[in-house]
DNA sequence: AGTATTTACATAAGAATCTTAGGTATAGCA
DNA sequence: TGCTATACCTAAGATTCTTATGTAAATACT
């Protein structure tokens, strides 16, 4: 898929997945997106991790680091603040998709 | 509308409009987008004109400058090359939108 | 046992695509 | 006369990616 089209929607995807699935760690999010979209969307790590840090910094997500054997994972959850932001983001996405349909679909009139 | 969501889809919008409506000039394109989307999407001139120049440079669009009284307008048309690129762009957009539906919609299973 | 792949985190340089802010000039209207 | 719309344009800066790279443990393969 054209990666340019993804620009701007990564945050929405992350927050929506965390809202629906409860806590997840970064790698798990990237796998889930591939699974759901049938490999159509692949989130690169270079985009994912900075976004998670940014969203945490904004108070949209919270983190908890857990030890798994000799390793660690950083589990992210959506905050109350994140839930209200998600509502706006989904509205924006819906508006965008409806507009694109109008622009791109063969005339329905 | 969240302008971030538009990132990456401007070229597709321009080329699709030119494909459907025949030749158009820049300002006309920006008005048409506002009209079709009910002001949901507003293309800024700072984004529009550089994109038109880029697409012309790539051979996707052709231009013809015409005098209108004491002024001029630059009319853009889609080239054969542009038509084949449009097909790919629309496919990509369709895939993107379907993927976003899967990620964002309440579970349909 | 040794090697490759997957899992899991991370950052940095550079590219692409916007926004914002300016500039120029004609046309139309009050 | 002055304001708004039309119509083109560019440049600086912000944002958001890709690509490349690094580290290290767990797992699978041979």
GROMACS .gro file of C-alpha atoms (C1' of nucleotides) in nm:
model
  278
    1UNK     CA    1   0.000   0.000   0.000
    2UNK     CA    2   0.107   0.353  -0.070
    3UNK     CA    3   0.264   0.457   0.260
    4UNK     CA    4   0.194   0.823   0.191
    5UNK     CA    5  -0.174   0.761   0.251
    6UNK     CA    6  -0.103   0.650   0.601
    7UNK     CA    7   0.043   0.984   0.697
    8UNK     CA    8  -0.157   1.135   0.978
    9UNK     CA    9  -0.360   0.829   1.067
   10UNK     CA   10  -0.104   0.637   1.270
   11UNK     CA   11  -0.199   0.797   1.601
   12UNK     CA   12  -0.565   0.720   1.540
   13UNK     CA   13  -0.485   0.355   1.468
   14UNK     CA   14  -0.274   0.317   1.780
   15UNK     CA   15  -0.526   0.477   2.013
   16UNK     CA   16  -0.820   0.292   1.864
   17UNK     CA   17  -0.647  -0.045   1.904
   18UNK     CA   18  -0.558   0.029   2.265
   19UNK     CA   19  -0.912   0.143   2.330
   20UNK     CA   20  -1.057  -0.179   2.192
   21UNK     CA   21  -0.803  -0.432   2.313
   22UNK     CA   22  -0.691  -0.290   2.644
   23UNK     CA   23  -0.320  -0.272   2.709
   24UNK     CA   24  -0.078  -0.369   2.434
   25UNK     CA   25   0.293  -0.334   2.374
   26UNK     CA   26   0.446  -0.178   2.068
   27UNK     CA   27   0.546  -0.488   1.881
   28UNK     CA   28   0.204  -0.637   1.950
   29UNK     CA   29   0.037  -0.330   1.797
   30UNK     CA   30   0.241  -0.360   1.480
   31UNK     CA   31   0.153  -0.728   1.446
   32UNK     CA   32  -0.213  -0.665   1.512
   33UNK     CA   33  -0.231  -0.404   1.237
   34UNK     CA   34  -0.073  -0.642   0.987
   35UNK     CA   35  -0.311  -0.916   1.095
   36UNK     CA   36  -0.628  -0.705   1.075
   37UNK     CA   37  -0.544  -0.545   0.742
   38UNK     CA   38  -0.408  -0.859   0.580
   39UNK     CA   39  -0.062  -0.706   0.541
   40UNK     CA   40  -0.207  -0.403   0.363
   41UNK     CA   41  -0.082  -0.172   0.635
   42UNK     CA   42   0.257  -0.228   0.793
   43UNK     CA   43   0.362   0.008   1.066
   44UNK     CA   44   0.736   0.057   1.070
   45UNK     CA   45   0.913   0.063   1.403
   46UNK     CA   46   1.074   0.393   1.316
   47UNK     CA   47   0.727   0.545   1.308
   48UNK     CA   48   0.566   0.342   1.582
   49UNK     CA   49   0.797   0.397   1.876
   50UNK     CA   50   0.834   0.773   1.840
   51UNK     CA   51   0.455   0.797   1.812
   52UNK     CA   52   0.402   0.595   2.129
   53UNK     CA   53   0.645   0.821   2.313
   54UNK     CA   54   0.475   1.132   2.181
   55UNK     CA   55   0.129   1.009   2.279
   56UNK     CA   56   0.253   0.918   2.623
   57UNK     CA   57   0.408   1.261   2.659
   58UNK     CA   58   0.075   1.419   2.572
   59UNK     CA   59  -0.103   1.217   2.838
   60UNK     CA   60  -0.308   1.026   2.586
   61UNK     CA   61  -0.145   0.697   2.676
   62UNK     CA   62   0.007   0.558   2.995
   63UNK     CA   63   0.287   0.303   3.013
   64UNK     CA   64   0.387   0.023   3.239
   65UNK     CA   65   0.712  -0.162   3.190
   66UNK     CA   66   0.702  -0.528   3.282
   67UNK     CA   67   0.971  -0.792   3.303
   68UNK     CA   68   0.914  -1.100   3.093
   69UNK     CA   69   1.188  -1.344   3.187
   70UNK     CA   70   1.514  -1.158   3.122
   71UNK     CA   71   1.348  -0.907   2.896
   72UNK     CA   72   1.098  -0.631   2.927
   73UNK     CA   73   0.794  -0.505   2.749
   74UNK     CA   74   0.631  -0.167   2.767
   75UNK     CA   75   0.256  -0.200   2.794
   76UNK     CA   76   0.055   0.100   2.683
   77UNK     CA   77  -0.302   0.185   2.786
   78UNK     CA   78  -0.538   0.460   2.682
   79UNK     CA   79  -0.607   0.728   2.944
   80UNK     CA   80  -0.935   0.908   3.011
   81UNK     CA   81  -0.794   1.199   2.821
   82UNK     CA   82  -0.706   0.961   2.540
   83UNK     CA   83  -1.062   0.836   2.519
   84UNK     CA   84  -1.199   1.182   2.460
   85UNK     CA   85  -0.932   1.253   2.201
   86UNK     CA   86  -1.015   0.928   2.028
   87UNK     CA   87  -1.375   1.039   1.979
   88UNK     CA   88  -1.255   1.350   1.796
   89UNK     CA   89  -1.006   1.154   1.592
   90UNK     CA   90  -1.268   0.905   1.480
   91UNK     CA   91  -1.503   1.187   1.385
   92UNK     CA   92  -1.227   1.349   1.181
   93UNK     CA   93  -1.149   1.019   1.013
   94UNK     CA   94  -1.514   0.961   0.929
   95UNK     CA   95  -1.544   1.309   0.780
   96UNK     CA   96  -1.228   1.258   0.580
   97UNK     CA   97  -1.341   0.923   0.442
   98UNK     CA   98  -1.683   1.057   0.348
   99UNK     CA   99  -1.523   1.351   0.171
  100UNK     CA  100  -1.286   1.124  -0.017
  101UNK     CA  101  -1.579   0.910  -0.125
  102UNK     CA  102  -1.751   1.217  -0.263
  103UNK     CA  103  -1.440   1.324  -0.448
  104UNK     CA  104  -1.338   0.989  -0.579
  105UNK     CA  105  -1.648   0.784  -0.640
  106UNK     CA  106  -1.817   0.783  -0.978
  107UNK     CA  107  -2.106   1.022  -0.969
  108UNK     CA  108  -2.393   0.892  -0.763
  109UNK     CA  109  -2.630   1.164  -0.877
  110UNK     CA  110  -1.125   1.876   0.934
  111UNK     CA  111  -0.796   1.752   1.066
  112UNK     CA  112  -0.553   1.861   0.798
  113UNK     CA  113  -0.310   1.587   0.893
  114UNK     CA  114  -0.546   1.330   0.745
  115UNK     CA  115  -0.520   1.493   0.408
  116UNK     CA  116  -0.147   1.438   0.386
  117UNK     CA  117  -0.070   1.219   0.090
  118UNK     CA  118  -0.408   1.235  -0.079
  119UNK     CA  119  -0.385   1.576  -0.242
  120UNK     CA  120  -0.232   1.447  -0.565
  121UNK     CA  121  -0.504   1.186  -0.595
  122UNK     CA  122  -0.774   1.449  -0.550
  123UNK     CA  123  -0.623   1.679  -0.812
  124UNK     CA  124  -0.575   1.410  -1.073
  125UNK     CA  125  -0.916   1.258  -1.016
  126UNK     CA  126  -1.090   1.594  -1.056
  127UNK     CA  127  -0.901   1.666  -1.377
  128UNK     CA  128  -0.984   1.321  -1.506
  129UNK     CA  129  -1.356   1.369  -1.442
  130UNK     CA  130  -1.399   1.734  -1.534
  131UNK     CA  131  -1.150   1.782  -1.814
  132UNK     CA  132  -0.923   2.083  -1.793
  133UNK     CA  133  -0.932   2.302  -1.483
  134UNK     CA  134  -0.719   2.580  -1.341
  135UNK     CA  135  -0.577   2.580  -0.992
  136UNK     CA  136  -0.817   2.814  -0.826
  137UNK     CA  137  -1.105   2.627  -0.983
  138UNK     CA  138  -0.981   2.301  -0.838
  139UNK     CA  139  -0.966   2.447  -0.489
  140UNK     CA  140  -1.322   2.581  -0.519
  141UNK     CA  141  -1.450   2.252  -0.657
  142UNK     CA  142  -1.308   2.060  -0.363
  143UNK     CA  143  -1.475   2.295  -0.115
  144UNK     CA  144  -1.800   2.267  -0.303
  145UNK     CA  145  -1.802   1.887  -0.330
  146UNK     CA  146  -1.703   1.826   0.030
  147UNK     CA  147  -1.921   2.097   0.179
  148UNK     CA  148  -1.621   2.287   0.313
  149UNK     CA  149  -1.490   1.976   0.489
  150UNK     CA  150  -1.172   1.979   0.281
  151UNK     CA  151  -1.003   2.307   0.196
  152UNK     CA  152  -0.694   2.291  -0.018
  153UNK     CA  153  -0.453   2.568   0.066
  154UNK     CA  154  -0.280   2.748  -0.217
  155UNK     CA  155   0.055   2.681  -0.056
  156UNK     CA  156  -0.007   2.311  -0.106
  157UNK     CA  157  -0.198   2.325  -0.433
  158UNK     CA  158   0.036   2.517  -0.660
  159UNK     CA  159   0.354   2.330  -0.572
  160UNK     CA  160   0.164   2.003  -0.625
  161UNK     CA  161   0.043   2.112  -0.968
  162UNK     CA  162   0.398   2.204  -1.065
  163UNK     CA  163   0.531   1.875  -0.937
  164UNK     CA  164   0.267   1.673  -1.125
  165UNK     CA  165   0.337   1.866  -1.441
  166UNK     CA  166   0.708   1.802  -1.398
  167UNK     CA  167   0.638   1.432  -1.371
  168UNK     CA  168   0.437   1.432  -1.691
  169UNK     CA  169   0.115   1.344  -1.516
  170UNK     CA  170  -0.046   1.674  -1.607
  171UNK     CA  171  -0.007   1.913  -1.898
  172UNK     CA  172  -0.061   2.288  -1.884
  173UNK     CA  173  -0.187   2.555  -2.116
  174UNK     CA  174  -0.178   2.919  -2.017
  175UNK     CA  175  -0.462   3.127  -2.151
  176UNK     CA  176  -0.532   3.498  -2.145
  177UNK     CA  177  -0.861   3.602  -1.992
  178UNK     CA  178  -0.890   3.976  -2.052
  179UNK     CA  179  -0.579   4.127  -1.894
  180UNK     CA  180  -0.516   3.824  -1.681
  181UNK     CA  181  -0.416   3.467  -1.734
  182UNK     CA  182  -0.513   3.127  -1.614
  183UNK     CA  183  -0.317   2.805  -1.626
  184UNK     CA  184  -0.538   2.522  -1.737
  185UNK     CA  185  -0.425   2.175  -1.640
  186UNK     CA  186  -0.523   1.848  -1.807
  187UNK     CA  187  -0.446   1.487  -1.725
  188UNK     CA  188  -0.207   1.310  -1.964
  189UNK     CA  189  -0.221   0.950  -2.078
  190UNK     CA  190   0.050   0.878  -1.828
  191UNK     CA  191  -0.159   1.051  -1.565
  192UNK     CA  192  -0.456   0.828  -1.638
  193UNK     CA  193  -0.261   0.515  -1.572
  194UNK     CA  194  -0.118   0.662  -1.253
  195UNK     CA  195  -0.466   0.757  -1.142
  196UNK     CA  196  -0.577   0.396  -1.160
  197UNK     CA  197  -0.301   0.296  -0.920
  198UNK     CA  198  -0.373   0.587  -0.690
  199UNK     CA  199  -0.742   0.500  -0.670
  200UNK     CA  200  -0.658   0.138  -0.598
  201UNK     CA  201  -0.425   0.248  -0.319
  202UNK     CA  202  -0.689   0.479  -0.178
  203UNK     CA  203  -0.949   0.203  -0.186
  204UNK     CA  204  -0.716  -0.036  -0.006
  205UNK     CA  205  -0.634   0.229   0.251
  206UNK     CA  206  -0.997   0.309   0.320
  207UNK     CA  207  -1.092  -0.057   0.351
  208UNK     CA  208  -0.806  -0.113   0.590
  209UNK     CA  209  -0.907   0.186   0.799
  210UNK     CA  210  -1.262   0.053   0.813
  211UNK     CA  211  -1.134  -0.276   0.945
  212UNK     CA  212  -0.920  -0.104   1.205
  213UNK     CA  213  -1.167   0.154   1.317
  214UNK     CA  214  -1.513   0.011   1.282
  215UNK     CA  215  -1.679  -0.168   1.570
  216UNK     CA  216  -1.632  -0.538   1.523
  217UNK     CA  217  -1.850  -0.673   1.247
  218UNK     CA  218  -1.783  -1.036   1.335
  219DA     C1'  219   2.605  -2.655   1.992
  220DG     C1'  220   2.586  -2.306   1.663
  221DT     C1'  221   2.332  -2.011   1.356
  222DA     C1'  222   1.933  -1.764   1.184
  223DT     C1'  223   1.504  -1.568   1.269
  224DT     C1'  224   1.176  -1.355   1.552
  225DT     C1'  225   1.069  -1.076   1.926
  226DA     C1'  226   1.120  -0.616   2.136
  227DC     C1'  227   1.298  -0.208   2.240
  228DA     C1'  228   1.528   0.234   2.054
  229DT     C1'  229   1.729   0.655   1.785
  230DA     C1'  230   1.892   0.953   1.398
  231DA     C1'  231   1.928   1.143   0.926
  232DG     C1'  232   1.682   1.257   0.553
  233DA     C1'  233   1.256   1.281   0.245
  234DA     C1'  234   0.794   1.418   0.161
  235DT     C1'  235   0.406   1.689   0.235
  236DC     C1'  236   0.189   1.994   0.446
  237DT     C1'  237   0.075   2.500   0.701
  238DT     C1'  238   0.153   2.965   0.758
  239DA     C1'  239   0.280   3.376   0.593
  240DG     C1'  240   0.389   3.648   0.276
  241DG     C1'  241   0.390   3.867  -0.228
  242DT     C1'  242   0.178   4.040  -0.692
  243DA     C1'  243  -0.199   4.181  -0.971
  244DT     C1'  244  -0.674   4.203  -1.203
  245DA     C1'  245  -1.184   4.224  -1.155
  246DG     C1'  246  -1.604   4.343  -0.945
  247DC     C1'  247  -1.889   4.576  -0.626
  248DA     C1'  248  -2.052   4.920  -0.283
  249DT     C1'  249  -1.212   5.473  -0.322
  250DG     C1'  250  -1.162   5.065  -0.085
  251DC     C1'  251  -1.288   4.593   0.012
  252DT     C1'  252  -1.348   4.129  -0.147
  253DA     C1'  253  -1.287   3.774  -0.475
  254DT     C1'  254  -1.013   3.584  -0.825
  255DA     C1'  255  -0.566   3.394  -0.964
  256DC     C1'  256  -0.112   3.313  -0.971
  257DC     C1'  257   0.329   3.233  -0.686
  258DT     C1'  258   0.725   3.118  -0.325
  259DA     C1'  259   0.977   3.035   0.116
  260DA     C1'  260   1.040   2.903   0.601
  261DG     C1'  261   0.915   2.596   0.924
  262DA     C1'  262   0.643   2.194   1.129
  263DT     C1'  263   0.504   1.737   1.115
  264DT     C1'  264   0.521   1.277   1.001
  265DC     C1'  265   0.696   0.952   0.780
  266DT     C1'  266   1.104   0.600   0.568
  267DT     C1'  267   1.535   0.404   0.589
  268DA     C1'  268   1.913   0.265   0.829
  269DT     C1'  269   2.117   0.126   1.227
  270DG     C1'  270   2.189  -0.053   1.700
  271DT     C1'  271   2.111  -0.367   2.108
  272DA     C1'  272   1.972  -0.792   2.310
  273DA     C1'  273   1.687  -1.198   2.455
  274DA     C1'  274   1.399  -1.588   2.293
  275DT     C1'  275   1.303  -1.928   1.973
  276DA     C1'  276   1.359  -2.232   1.582
  277DC     C1'  277   1.642  -2.479   1.282
  278DT     C1'  278   2.014  -2.800   1.156
   0.00000   0.00000   0.00000
